[in-house]
PDB file of C-alpha atoms in Angstrom:
ATOM      1  CA  ALA A   1     113.021 156.007 177.375  1.00 73.00           C
ATOM      2  CA  GLN A   2     109.632 157.794 177.956  1.00 81.00           C
ATOM      3  CA  ARG A   3     106.778 155.250 177.356  1.00 90.00           C
ATOM      4  CA  VAL A   4     103.399 154.488 178.127  1.00 96.00           C
ATOM      5  CA  THR A   5     101.942 151.104 177.843  1.00 96.00           C
ATOM      6  CA  GLN A   6      98.239 150.068 177.695  1.00 97.00           C
ATOM      7  CA  PRO A   7      98.443 146.302 178.051  1.00 96.00           C
ATOM      8  CA  GLU A   8      94.567 145.508 177.076  1.00 96.00           C
ATOM      9  CA  LYS A   9      93.733 146.689 173.802  1.00 95.00           C
ATOM     10  CA  LEU A  10      90.166 145.297 174.316  1.00 97.00           C
ATOM     11  CA  LEU A  11      87.984 145.214 177.600  1.00 98.00           C
ATOM     12  CA  SER A  12      84.298 143.896 178.342  1.00 97.00           C
ATOM     13  CA  VAL A  13      82.689 144.138 181.034  1.00 97.00           C
ATOM     14  CA  PHE A  14      78.984 143.741 181.924  1.00 97.00           C
ATOM     15  CA  LYS A  15      77.100 146.991 183.808  1.00 97.00           C
ATOM     16  CA  GLY A  16      77.138 147.452 186.906  1.00 97.00           C
ATOM     17  CA  ALA A  17      80.687 145.469 187.391  1.00 98.00           C
ATOM     18  CA  PRO A  18      83.840 147.361 188.641  1.00 97.00           C
ATOM     19  CA  VAL A  19      86.229 148.499 185.543  1.00 97.00           C
ATOM     20  CA  GLU A  20      89.999 148.828 185.534  1.00 98.00           C
ATOM     21  CA  LEU A  21      91.915 149.682 182.667  1.00 98.00           C
ATOM     22  CA  LYS A  22      95.692 149.190 183.589  1.00 98.00           C
ATOM     23  CA  CYS A  23      98.184 151.948 182.693  1.00 98.00           C
ATOM     24  CA  ASN A  24     102.275 151.832 183.285  1.00 97.00           C
ATOM     25  CA  TYR A  25     104.520 154.223 182.610  1.00 96.00           C
ATOM     26  CA  SER A  26     108.780 154.818 182.241  1.00 93.00           C
ATOM     27  CA  TYR A  27     109.727 157.936 182.916  1.00 89.00           C
ATOM     28  CA  SER A  28     113.178 159.253 184.346  1.00 85.00           C
ATOM     29  CA  GLY A  29     111.634 162.631 186.354  1.00 82.00           C
ATOM     30  CA  SER A  30     108.259 163.358 187.973  1.00 84.00           C
ATOM     31  CA  PRO A  31     105.847 161.918 185.945  1.00 88.00           C
ATOM     32  CA  GLU A  32     102.522 163.818 184.904  1.00 91.00           C
ATOM     33  CA  LEU A  33      99.710 161.224 184.087  1.00 94.00           C
ATOM     34  CA  PHE A  34      96.482 161.943 182.378  1.00 94.00           C
ATOM     35  CA  TRP A  35      93.073 159.804 180.723  1.00 96.00           C
ATOM     36  CA  TYR A  36      92.054 160.793 177.603  1.00 96.00           C
ATOM     37  CA  VAL A  37      88.817 159.155 176.573  1.00 96.00           C
ATOM     38  CA  GLN A  38      87.399 159.046 172.804  1.00 94.00           C
ATOM     39  CA  TYR A  39      83.659 157.837 172.711  1.00 94.00           C
ATOM     40  CA  SER A  40      82.290 156.993 169.155  1.00 90.00           C
ATOM     41  CA  ARG A  41      82.782 159.467 166.654  1.00 85.00           C
ATOM     42  CA  GLN A  42      83.686 162.280 168.598  1.00 90.00           C
ATOM     43  CA  ARG A  43      87.125 163.840 169.680  1.00 93.00           C
ATOM     44  CA  LEU A  44      89.744 162.652 172.314  1.00 94.00           C
ATOM     45  CA  GLN A  45      89.032 164.628 174.974  1.00 93.00           C
ATOM     46  CA  LEU A  46      90.675 164.894 178.759  1.00 93.00           C
ATOM     47  CA  LEU A  47      89.029 162.416 181.416  1.00 94.00           C
ATOM     48  CA  LEU A  48      91.073 163.393 184.540  1.00 92.00           C
ATOM     49  CA  ARG A  49      94.733 164.184 185.574  1.00 90.00           C
ATOM     50  CA  HIS A  50      96.720 162.932 188.249  1.00 86.00           C
ATOM     51  CA  ILE A  51      97.727 166.442 189.731  1.00 81.00           C
ATOM     52  CA  SER A  52      94.062 167.169 190.393  1.00 79.00           C
ATOM     53  CA  ARG A  53      92.899 164.172 192.309  1.00 73.00           C
ATOM     54  CA  GLU A  54      88.968 164.590 191.112  1.00 78.00           C
ATOM     55  CA  SER A  55      87.267 161.722 190.553  1.00 79.00           C
ATOM     56  CA  ILE A  56      85.085 162.078 187.148  1.00 85.00           C
ATOM     57  CA  LYS A  57      82.063 160.344 185.732  1.00 91.00           C
ATOM     58  CA  GLY A  58      82.891 158.336 188.558  1.00 92.00           C
ATOM     59  CA  PHE A  59      86.079 157.499 187.232  1.00 95.00           C
ATOM     60  CA  THR A  60      89.447 157.726 189.580  1.00 94.00           C
ATOM     61  CA  ALA A  61      93.064 157.124 188.974  1.00 94.00           C
ATOM     62  CA  ASP A  62      95.808 157.179 191.238  1.00 90.00           C
ATOM     63  CA  LEU A  63      99.337 157.339 190.761  1.00 92.00           C
ATOM     64  CA  ASN A  64     101.389 154.703 192.127  1.00 93.00           C
ATOM     65  CA  LYS A  65     105.516 155.602 191.712  1.00 91.00           C
ATOM     66  CA  GLY A  66     106.543 152.387 193.158  1.00 93.00           C
ATOM     67  CA  GLU A  67     104.779 149.836 190.608  1.00 94.00           C
ATOM     68  CA  THR A  68     104.956 152.977 187.852  1.00 95.00           C
ATOM     69  CA  SER A  69     101.192 152.801 187.536  1.00 96.00           C
ATOM     70  CA  PHE A  70      98.570 154.635 186.800  1.00 96.00           C
ATOM     71  CA  HIS A  71      95.296 152.627 186.703  1.00 97.00           C
ATOM     72  CA  LEU A  72      91.864 154.019 185.808  1.00 97.00           C
ATOM     73  CA  LYS A  73      89.000 152.451 188.051  1.00 96.00           C
ATOM     74  CA  LYS A  74      85.476 152.809 188.086  1.00 97.00           C
ATOM     75  CA  PRO A  75      83.602 150.995 190.452  1.00 97.00           C
ATOM     76  CA  PHE A  76      80.245 150.449 188.566  1.00 97.00           C
ATOM     77  CA  ALA A  77      80.395 150.586 184.583  1.00 97.00           C
ATOM     78  CA  GLN A  78      77.867 151.991 182.729  1.00 97.00           C
ATOM     79  CA  GLU A  79      76.740 151.464 178.886  1.00 97.00           C
ATOM     80  CA  GLU A  80      77.397 154.917 178.220  1.00 96.00           C
ATOM     81  CA  ASP A  81      81.420 154.341 179.663  1.00 97.00           C
ATOM     82  CA  SER A  82      81.827 152.240 176.187  1.00 98.00           C
ATOM     83  CA  ALA A  83      84.924 154.213 174.283  1.00 97.00           C
ATOM     84  CA  MET A  84      88.507 154.050 173.860  1.00 96.00           C
ATOM     85  CA  TYR A  85      90.399 155.057 176.637  1.00 97.00           C
ATOM     86  CA  TYR A  86      94.273 156.377 176.062  1.00 97.00           C
ATOM     87  CA  CYS A  87      96.250 156.960 179.062  1.00 97.00           C
ATOM     88  CA  ALA A  88      99.153 159.623 178.380  1.00 96.00           C
ATOM     89  CA  LEU A  89     102.244 161.056 179.895  1.00 95.00           C
ATOM     90  CA  LEU A  90     103.253 164.407 179.886  1.00 92.00           C
ATOM     91  CA  ASN A  91     106.903 164.205 178.636  1.00 85.00           C
ATOM     92  CA  ASP A  92     109.107 167.592 177.456  1.00 81.00           C
ATOM     93  CA  TYR A  93     105.595 169.643 177.402  1.00 81.00           C
ATOM     94  CA  LYS A  94     104.274 167.522 175.112  1.00 89.00           C
ATOM     95  CA  LEU A  95     101.729 164.112 175.507  1.00 93.00           C
ATOM     96  CA  SER A  96     103.217 160.616 174.880  1.00 93.00           C
ATOM     97  CA  PHE A  97      99.978 158.527 174.312  1.00 96.00           C
ATOM     98  CA  GLY A  98      99.324 154.810 175.042  1.00 96.00           C
ATOM     99  CA  ALA A  99      97.893 152.576 172.487  1.00 95.00           C
ATOM    100  CA  GLY A 100      95.039 152.659 173.829  1.00 96.00           C
ATOM    101  CA  THR A 101      92.084 150.325 175.523  1.00 97.00           C
ATOM    102  CA  THR A 102      88.585 149.755 174.086  1.00 97.00           C
ATOM    103  CA  VAL A 103      86.304 148.974 177.080  1.00 98.00           C
ATOM    104  CA  THR A 104      82.652 147.739 175.952  1.00 98.00           C
ATOM    105  CA  VAL A 105      80.434 147.858 178.731  1.00 98.00           C
ATOM    106  CA  ARG A 106      77.602 144.908 178.082  1.00 97.00           C
ATOM    107  CA  ALA A 107      73.818 145.391 179.528  1.00 93.00           C
TER     108      ALA A 107
ATOM    109  CA  GLU B   1      81.849 175.549 174.556  1.00 83.00           C
ATOM    110  CA  PRO B   2      84.511 176.604 172.366  1.00 88.00           C
ATOM    111  CA  GLU B   3      85.935 173.521 170.038  1.00 94.00           C
ATOM    112  CA  VAL B   4      88.833 173.158 167.796  1.00 97.00           C
ATOM    113  CA  THR B   5      87.456 172.662 164.351  1.00 97.00           C
ATOM    114  CA  GLN B   6      89.338 170.677 161.675  1.00 98.00           C
ATOM    115  CA  THR B   7      89.186 170.853 157.901  1.00 97.00           C
ATOM    116  CA  PRO B   8      88.507 168.862 155.690  1.00 97.00           C
ATOM    117  CA  SER B   9      87.038 165.376 157.716  1.00 96.00           C
ATOM    118  CA  HIS B  10      88.409 163.440 154.825  1.00 97.00           C
ATOM    119  CA  GLN B  11      91.309 163.693 152.264  1.00 97.00           C
ATOM    120  CA  VAL B  12      91.962 161.687 149.459  1.00 98.00           C
ATOM    121  CA  THR B  13      95.513 162.453 148.017  1.00 98.00           C
ATOM    122  CA  GLN B  14      97.559 160.826 145.198  1.00 98.00           C
ATOM    123  CA  MET B  15     101.239 159.872 146.159  1.00 98.00           C
ATOM    124  CA  GLY B  16     103.700 162.527 145.861  1.00 98.00           C
ATOM    125  CA  GLN B  17     101.045 165.659 145.814  1.00 98.00           C
ATOM    126  CA  GLU B  18     100.950 168.284 148.535  1.00 98.00           C
ATOM    127  CA  VAL B  19      98.290 168.571 151.129  1.00 98.00           C
ATOM    128  CA  ILE B  20      97.693 170.923 153.681  1.00 97.00           C
ATOM    129  CA  LEU B  21      95.352 170.388 156.844  1.00 98.00           C
ATOM    130  CA  ARG B  22      93.828 173.108 158.132  1.00 97.00           C
ATOM    131  CA  CYS B  23      92.793 173.355 162.387  1.00 98.00           C
ATOM    132  CA  VAL B  24      91.453 176.792 163.487  1.00 97.00           C
ATOM    133  CA  PRO B  25      92.251 176.511 167.343  1.00 97.00           C
ATOM    134  CA  ILE B  26      90.169 178.026 170.234  1.00 96.00           C
ATOM    135  CA  SER B  27      90.516 181.891 169.758  1.00 93.00           C
ATOM    136  CA  ASN B  28      92.521 182.544 172.957  1.00 91.00           C
ATOM    137  CA  HIS B  29      94.889 179.366 173.300  1.00 94.00           C
ATOM    138  CA  LEU B  30      98.729 180.145 172.420  1.00 93.00           C
ATOM    139  CA  TYR B  31     100.246 176.600 172.123  1.00 95.00           C
ATOM    140  CA  PHE B  32      99.291 174.646 169.044  1.00 96.00           C
ATOM    141  CA  TYR B  33     100.215 170.860 168.265  1.00 97.00           C
ATOM    142  CA  TRP B  34      99.394 168.402 165.335  1.00 98.00           C
ATOM    143  CA  TYR B  35      99.624 164.508 166.063  1.00 97.00           C
ATOM    144  CA  ARG B  36      98.637 161.770 164.124  1.00 97.00           C
ATOM    145  CA  GLN B  37      97.490 158.308 164.431  1.00 95.00           C
ATOM    146  CA  ILE B  38      98.075 155.594 161.804  1.00 95.00           C
ATOM    147  CA  LEU B  39      95.199 152.838 161.914  1.00 92.00           C
ATOM    148  CA  GLY B  40      95.582 150.401 164.503  1.00 88.00           C
ATOM    149  CA  GLN B  41      98.629 152.423 166.196  1.00 91.00           C
ATOM    150  CA  LYS B  42      99.294 154.874 168.885  1.00 91.00           C
ATOM    151  CA  VAL B  43      98.454 158.332 168.697  1.00 95.00           C
ATOM    152  CA  GLU B  44     101.568 160.063 167.801  1.00 95.00           C
ATOM    153  CA  PHE B  45     103.329 163.561 168.467  1.00 96.00           C
ATOM    154  CA  LEU B  46     104.245 165.412 165.319  1.00 97.00           C
ATOM    155  CA  VAL B  47     104.791 169.395 166.446  1.00 97.00           C
ATOM    156  CA  SER B  48     104.159 171.483 168.763  1.00 96.00           C
ATOM    157  CA  PHE B  49     104.182 175.602 167.812  1.00 95.00           C
ATOM    158  CA  TYR B  50     104.298 178.403 170.104  1.00 94.00           C
ATOM    159  CA  ASN B  51     104.455 181.950 169.787  1.00 91.00           C
ATOM    160  CA  ASN B  52     105.318 181.872 165.880  1.00 92.00           C
ATOM    161  CA  GLU B  53     107.634 179.330 165.820  1.00 94.00           C
ATOM    162  CA  ILE B  54     108.248 175.260 166.419  1.00 95.00           C
ATOM    163  CA  SER B  55     109.008 174.583 170.234  1.00 94.00           C
ATOM    164  CA  GLU B  56     109.379 170.807 169.776  1.00 94.00           C
ATOM    165  CA  LYS B  57     109.233 168.111 166.834  1.00 95.00           C
ATOM    166  CA  SER B  58     109.493 164.367 166.777  1.00 95.00           C
ATOM    167  CA  GLU B  59     111.288 162.662 164.303  1.00 94.00           C
ATOM    168  CA  ILE B  60     108.533 161.933 162.215  1.00 95.00           C
ATOM    169  CA  PHE B  61     108.032 165.308 161.782  1.00 97.00           C
ATOM    170  CA  ASP B  62     110.569 165.657 158.472  1.00 95.00           C
ATOM    171  CA  ASP B  63     111.566 167.883 155.471  1.00 95.00           C
ATOM    172  CA  GLN B  64     108.702 167.144 154.309  1.00 96.00           C
ATOM    173  CA  PHE B  65     106.183 168.521 156.837  1.00 98.00           C
ATOM    174  CA  SER B  66     105.771 172.207 157.799  1.00 98.00           C
ATOM    175  CA  VAL B  67     103.439 174.248 159.907  1.00 97.00           C
ATOM    176  CA  GLU B  68     102.324 177.543 159.586  1.00 95.00           C
ATOM    177  CA  ARG B  69      99.740 180.009 161.298  1.00 93.00           C
ATOM    178  CA  PRO B  70      99.115 182.260 158.159  1.00 86.00           C
ATOM    179  CA  ASP B  71      96.278 184.512 159.854  1.00 86.00           C
ATOM    180  CA  GLY B  72      96.061 184.711 163.529  1.00 80.00           C
ATOM    181  CA  SER B  73      93.236 181.917 163.384  1.00 87.00           C
ATOM    182  CA  ASN B  74      94.411 179.546 161.196  1.00 94.00           C
ATOM    183  CA  PHE B  75      96.932 176.630 162.292  1.00 97.00           C
ATOM    184  CA  THR B  76      98.112 174.387 159.094  1.00 97.00           C
ATOM    185  CA  LEU B  77     100.094 171.124 158.782  1.00 98.00           C
ATOM    186  CA  LYS B  78     101.489 170.948 154.927  1.00 98.00           C
ATOM    187  CA  ILE B  79     103.107 167.777 153.979  1.00 98.00           C
ATOM    188  CA  ARG B  80     105.221 168.563 150.773  1.00 96.00           C
ATOM    189  CA  SER B  81     104.855 165.159 148.960  1.00 95.00           C
ATOM    190  CA  THR B  82     102.578 162.489 150.183  1.00 97.00           C
ATOM    191  CA  LYS B  83     103.594 158.853 150.794  1.00 97.00           C
ATOM    192  CA  LEU B  84     101.446 156.009 151.187  1.00 97.00           C
ATOM    193  CA  GLU B  85     102.905 155.806 154.984  1.00 97.00           C
ATOM    194  CA  ASP B  86     101.353 159.174 155.479  1.00 98.00           C
ATOM    195  CA  SER B  87      97.890 157.795 155.363  1.00 98.00           C
ATOM    196  CA  ALA B  88      96.740 158.350 159.116  1.00 97.00           C
ATOM    197  CA  MET B  89      94.033 160.523 161.012  1.00 97.00           C
ATOM    198  CA  TYR B  90      95.607 163.702 161.833  1.00 98.00           C
ATOM    199  CA  PHE B  91      94.377 165.470 164.819  1.00 97.00           C
ATOM    200  CA  CYS B  92      95.028 169.502 165.981  1.00 98.00           C
ATOM    201  CA  ALA B  93      95.425 170.453 169.507  1.00 97.00           C
ATOM    202  CA  SER B  94      95.713 173.784 171.254  1.00 96.00           C
ATOM    203  CA  SER B  95      95.971 174.591 174.820  1.00 95.00           C
ATOM    204  CA  ALA B  96      96.161 178.090 176.588  1.00 93.00           C
ATOM    205  CA  GLU B  97      99.270 177.627 178.485  1.00 89.00           C
ATOM    206  CA  GLY B  98     101.718 174.578 178.626  1.00 87.00           C
ATOM    207  CA  LEU B  99     100.384 171.512 179.298  1.00 88.00           C
ATOM    208  CA  SER B 100     101.536 171.484 182.849  1.00 83.00           C
ATOM    209  CA  ASN B 101      98.813 173.939 183.878  1.00 81.00           C
ATOM    210  CA  THR B 102      96.146 173.586 181.479  1.00 86.00           C
ATOM    211  CA  GLU B 103      94.608 170.998 179.026  1.00 89.00           C
ATOM    212  CA  ALA B 104      94.830 170.426 175.320  1.00 93.00           C
ATOM    213  CA  PHE B 105      91.918 170.320 173.385  1.00 95.00           C
ATOM    214  CA  PHE B 106      91.588 168.281 170.459  1.00 97.00           C
ATOM    215  CA  GLY B 107      89.701 168.834 167.426  1.00 97.00           C
ATOM    216  CA  GLN B 108      87.935 165.656 165.257  1.00 96.00           C
ATOM    217  CA  GLY B 109      90.481 164.802 163.270  1.00 97.00           C
ATOM    218  CA  THR B 110      91.479 164.950 159.572  1.00 98.00           C
ATOM    219  CA  ARG B 111      91.470 161.379 157.649  1.00 97.00           C
ATOM    220  CA  LEU B 112      94.044 161.764 155.343  1.00 98.00           C
ATOM    221  CA  THR B 113      94.220 158.898 152.720  1.00 98.00           C
ATOM    222  CA  VAL B 114      96.872 158.197 150.268  1.00 98.00           C
ATOM    223  CA  VAL B 115      96.211 156.836 147.192  1.00 98.00           C
TER     224      VAL B 115
END
């Protein structure tokens, strides 16, 4: 079955510290993976997708097919990074989301 | 910047009543979606719609649910006879092409409370 797992419900880091959000997936084909972010009282928005290989707001994510992972990383967290982060898999033309990780960046 | 707009932002309805959630997708988009998120759970796919018909639906999207694009701008989700377990945040999304090629843009959501 196609599935996205985000093992951490909550993640708290200090400003300036590195942050890594874990995402593992199970998918039988060639996966297309995304990270979506939802800031407080705002809509879900795309943060990045693995095929574009971009760095957005200092975040990067590398697809590791051997480990079936797509972890999101940022070397120096900022307070404005506090948000809910969802990993998602494109599965038969629709998105399957993980449960989400709430990130709190403390001053 | 164009946005997906959903109305109302919050709807309270009695169990057994019909409810219609409304969405105005981005104007040149061709693909439309509904997702829902029950409190404390993950965002779940309900249905996708393209070329005036449902292209895919999940097992959640049973006969109580229907979607419509009545006038070329709105995209509605109707729940015919609401149950308590339909209480959730409902998100509409649209994309210009299929999601392999473009991004899905989400609305701000409608919180449905069934009492």
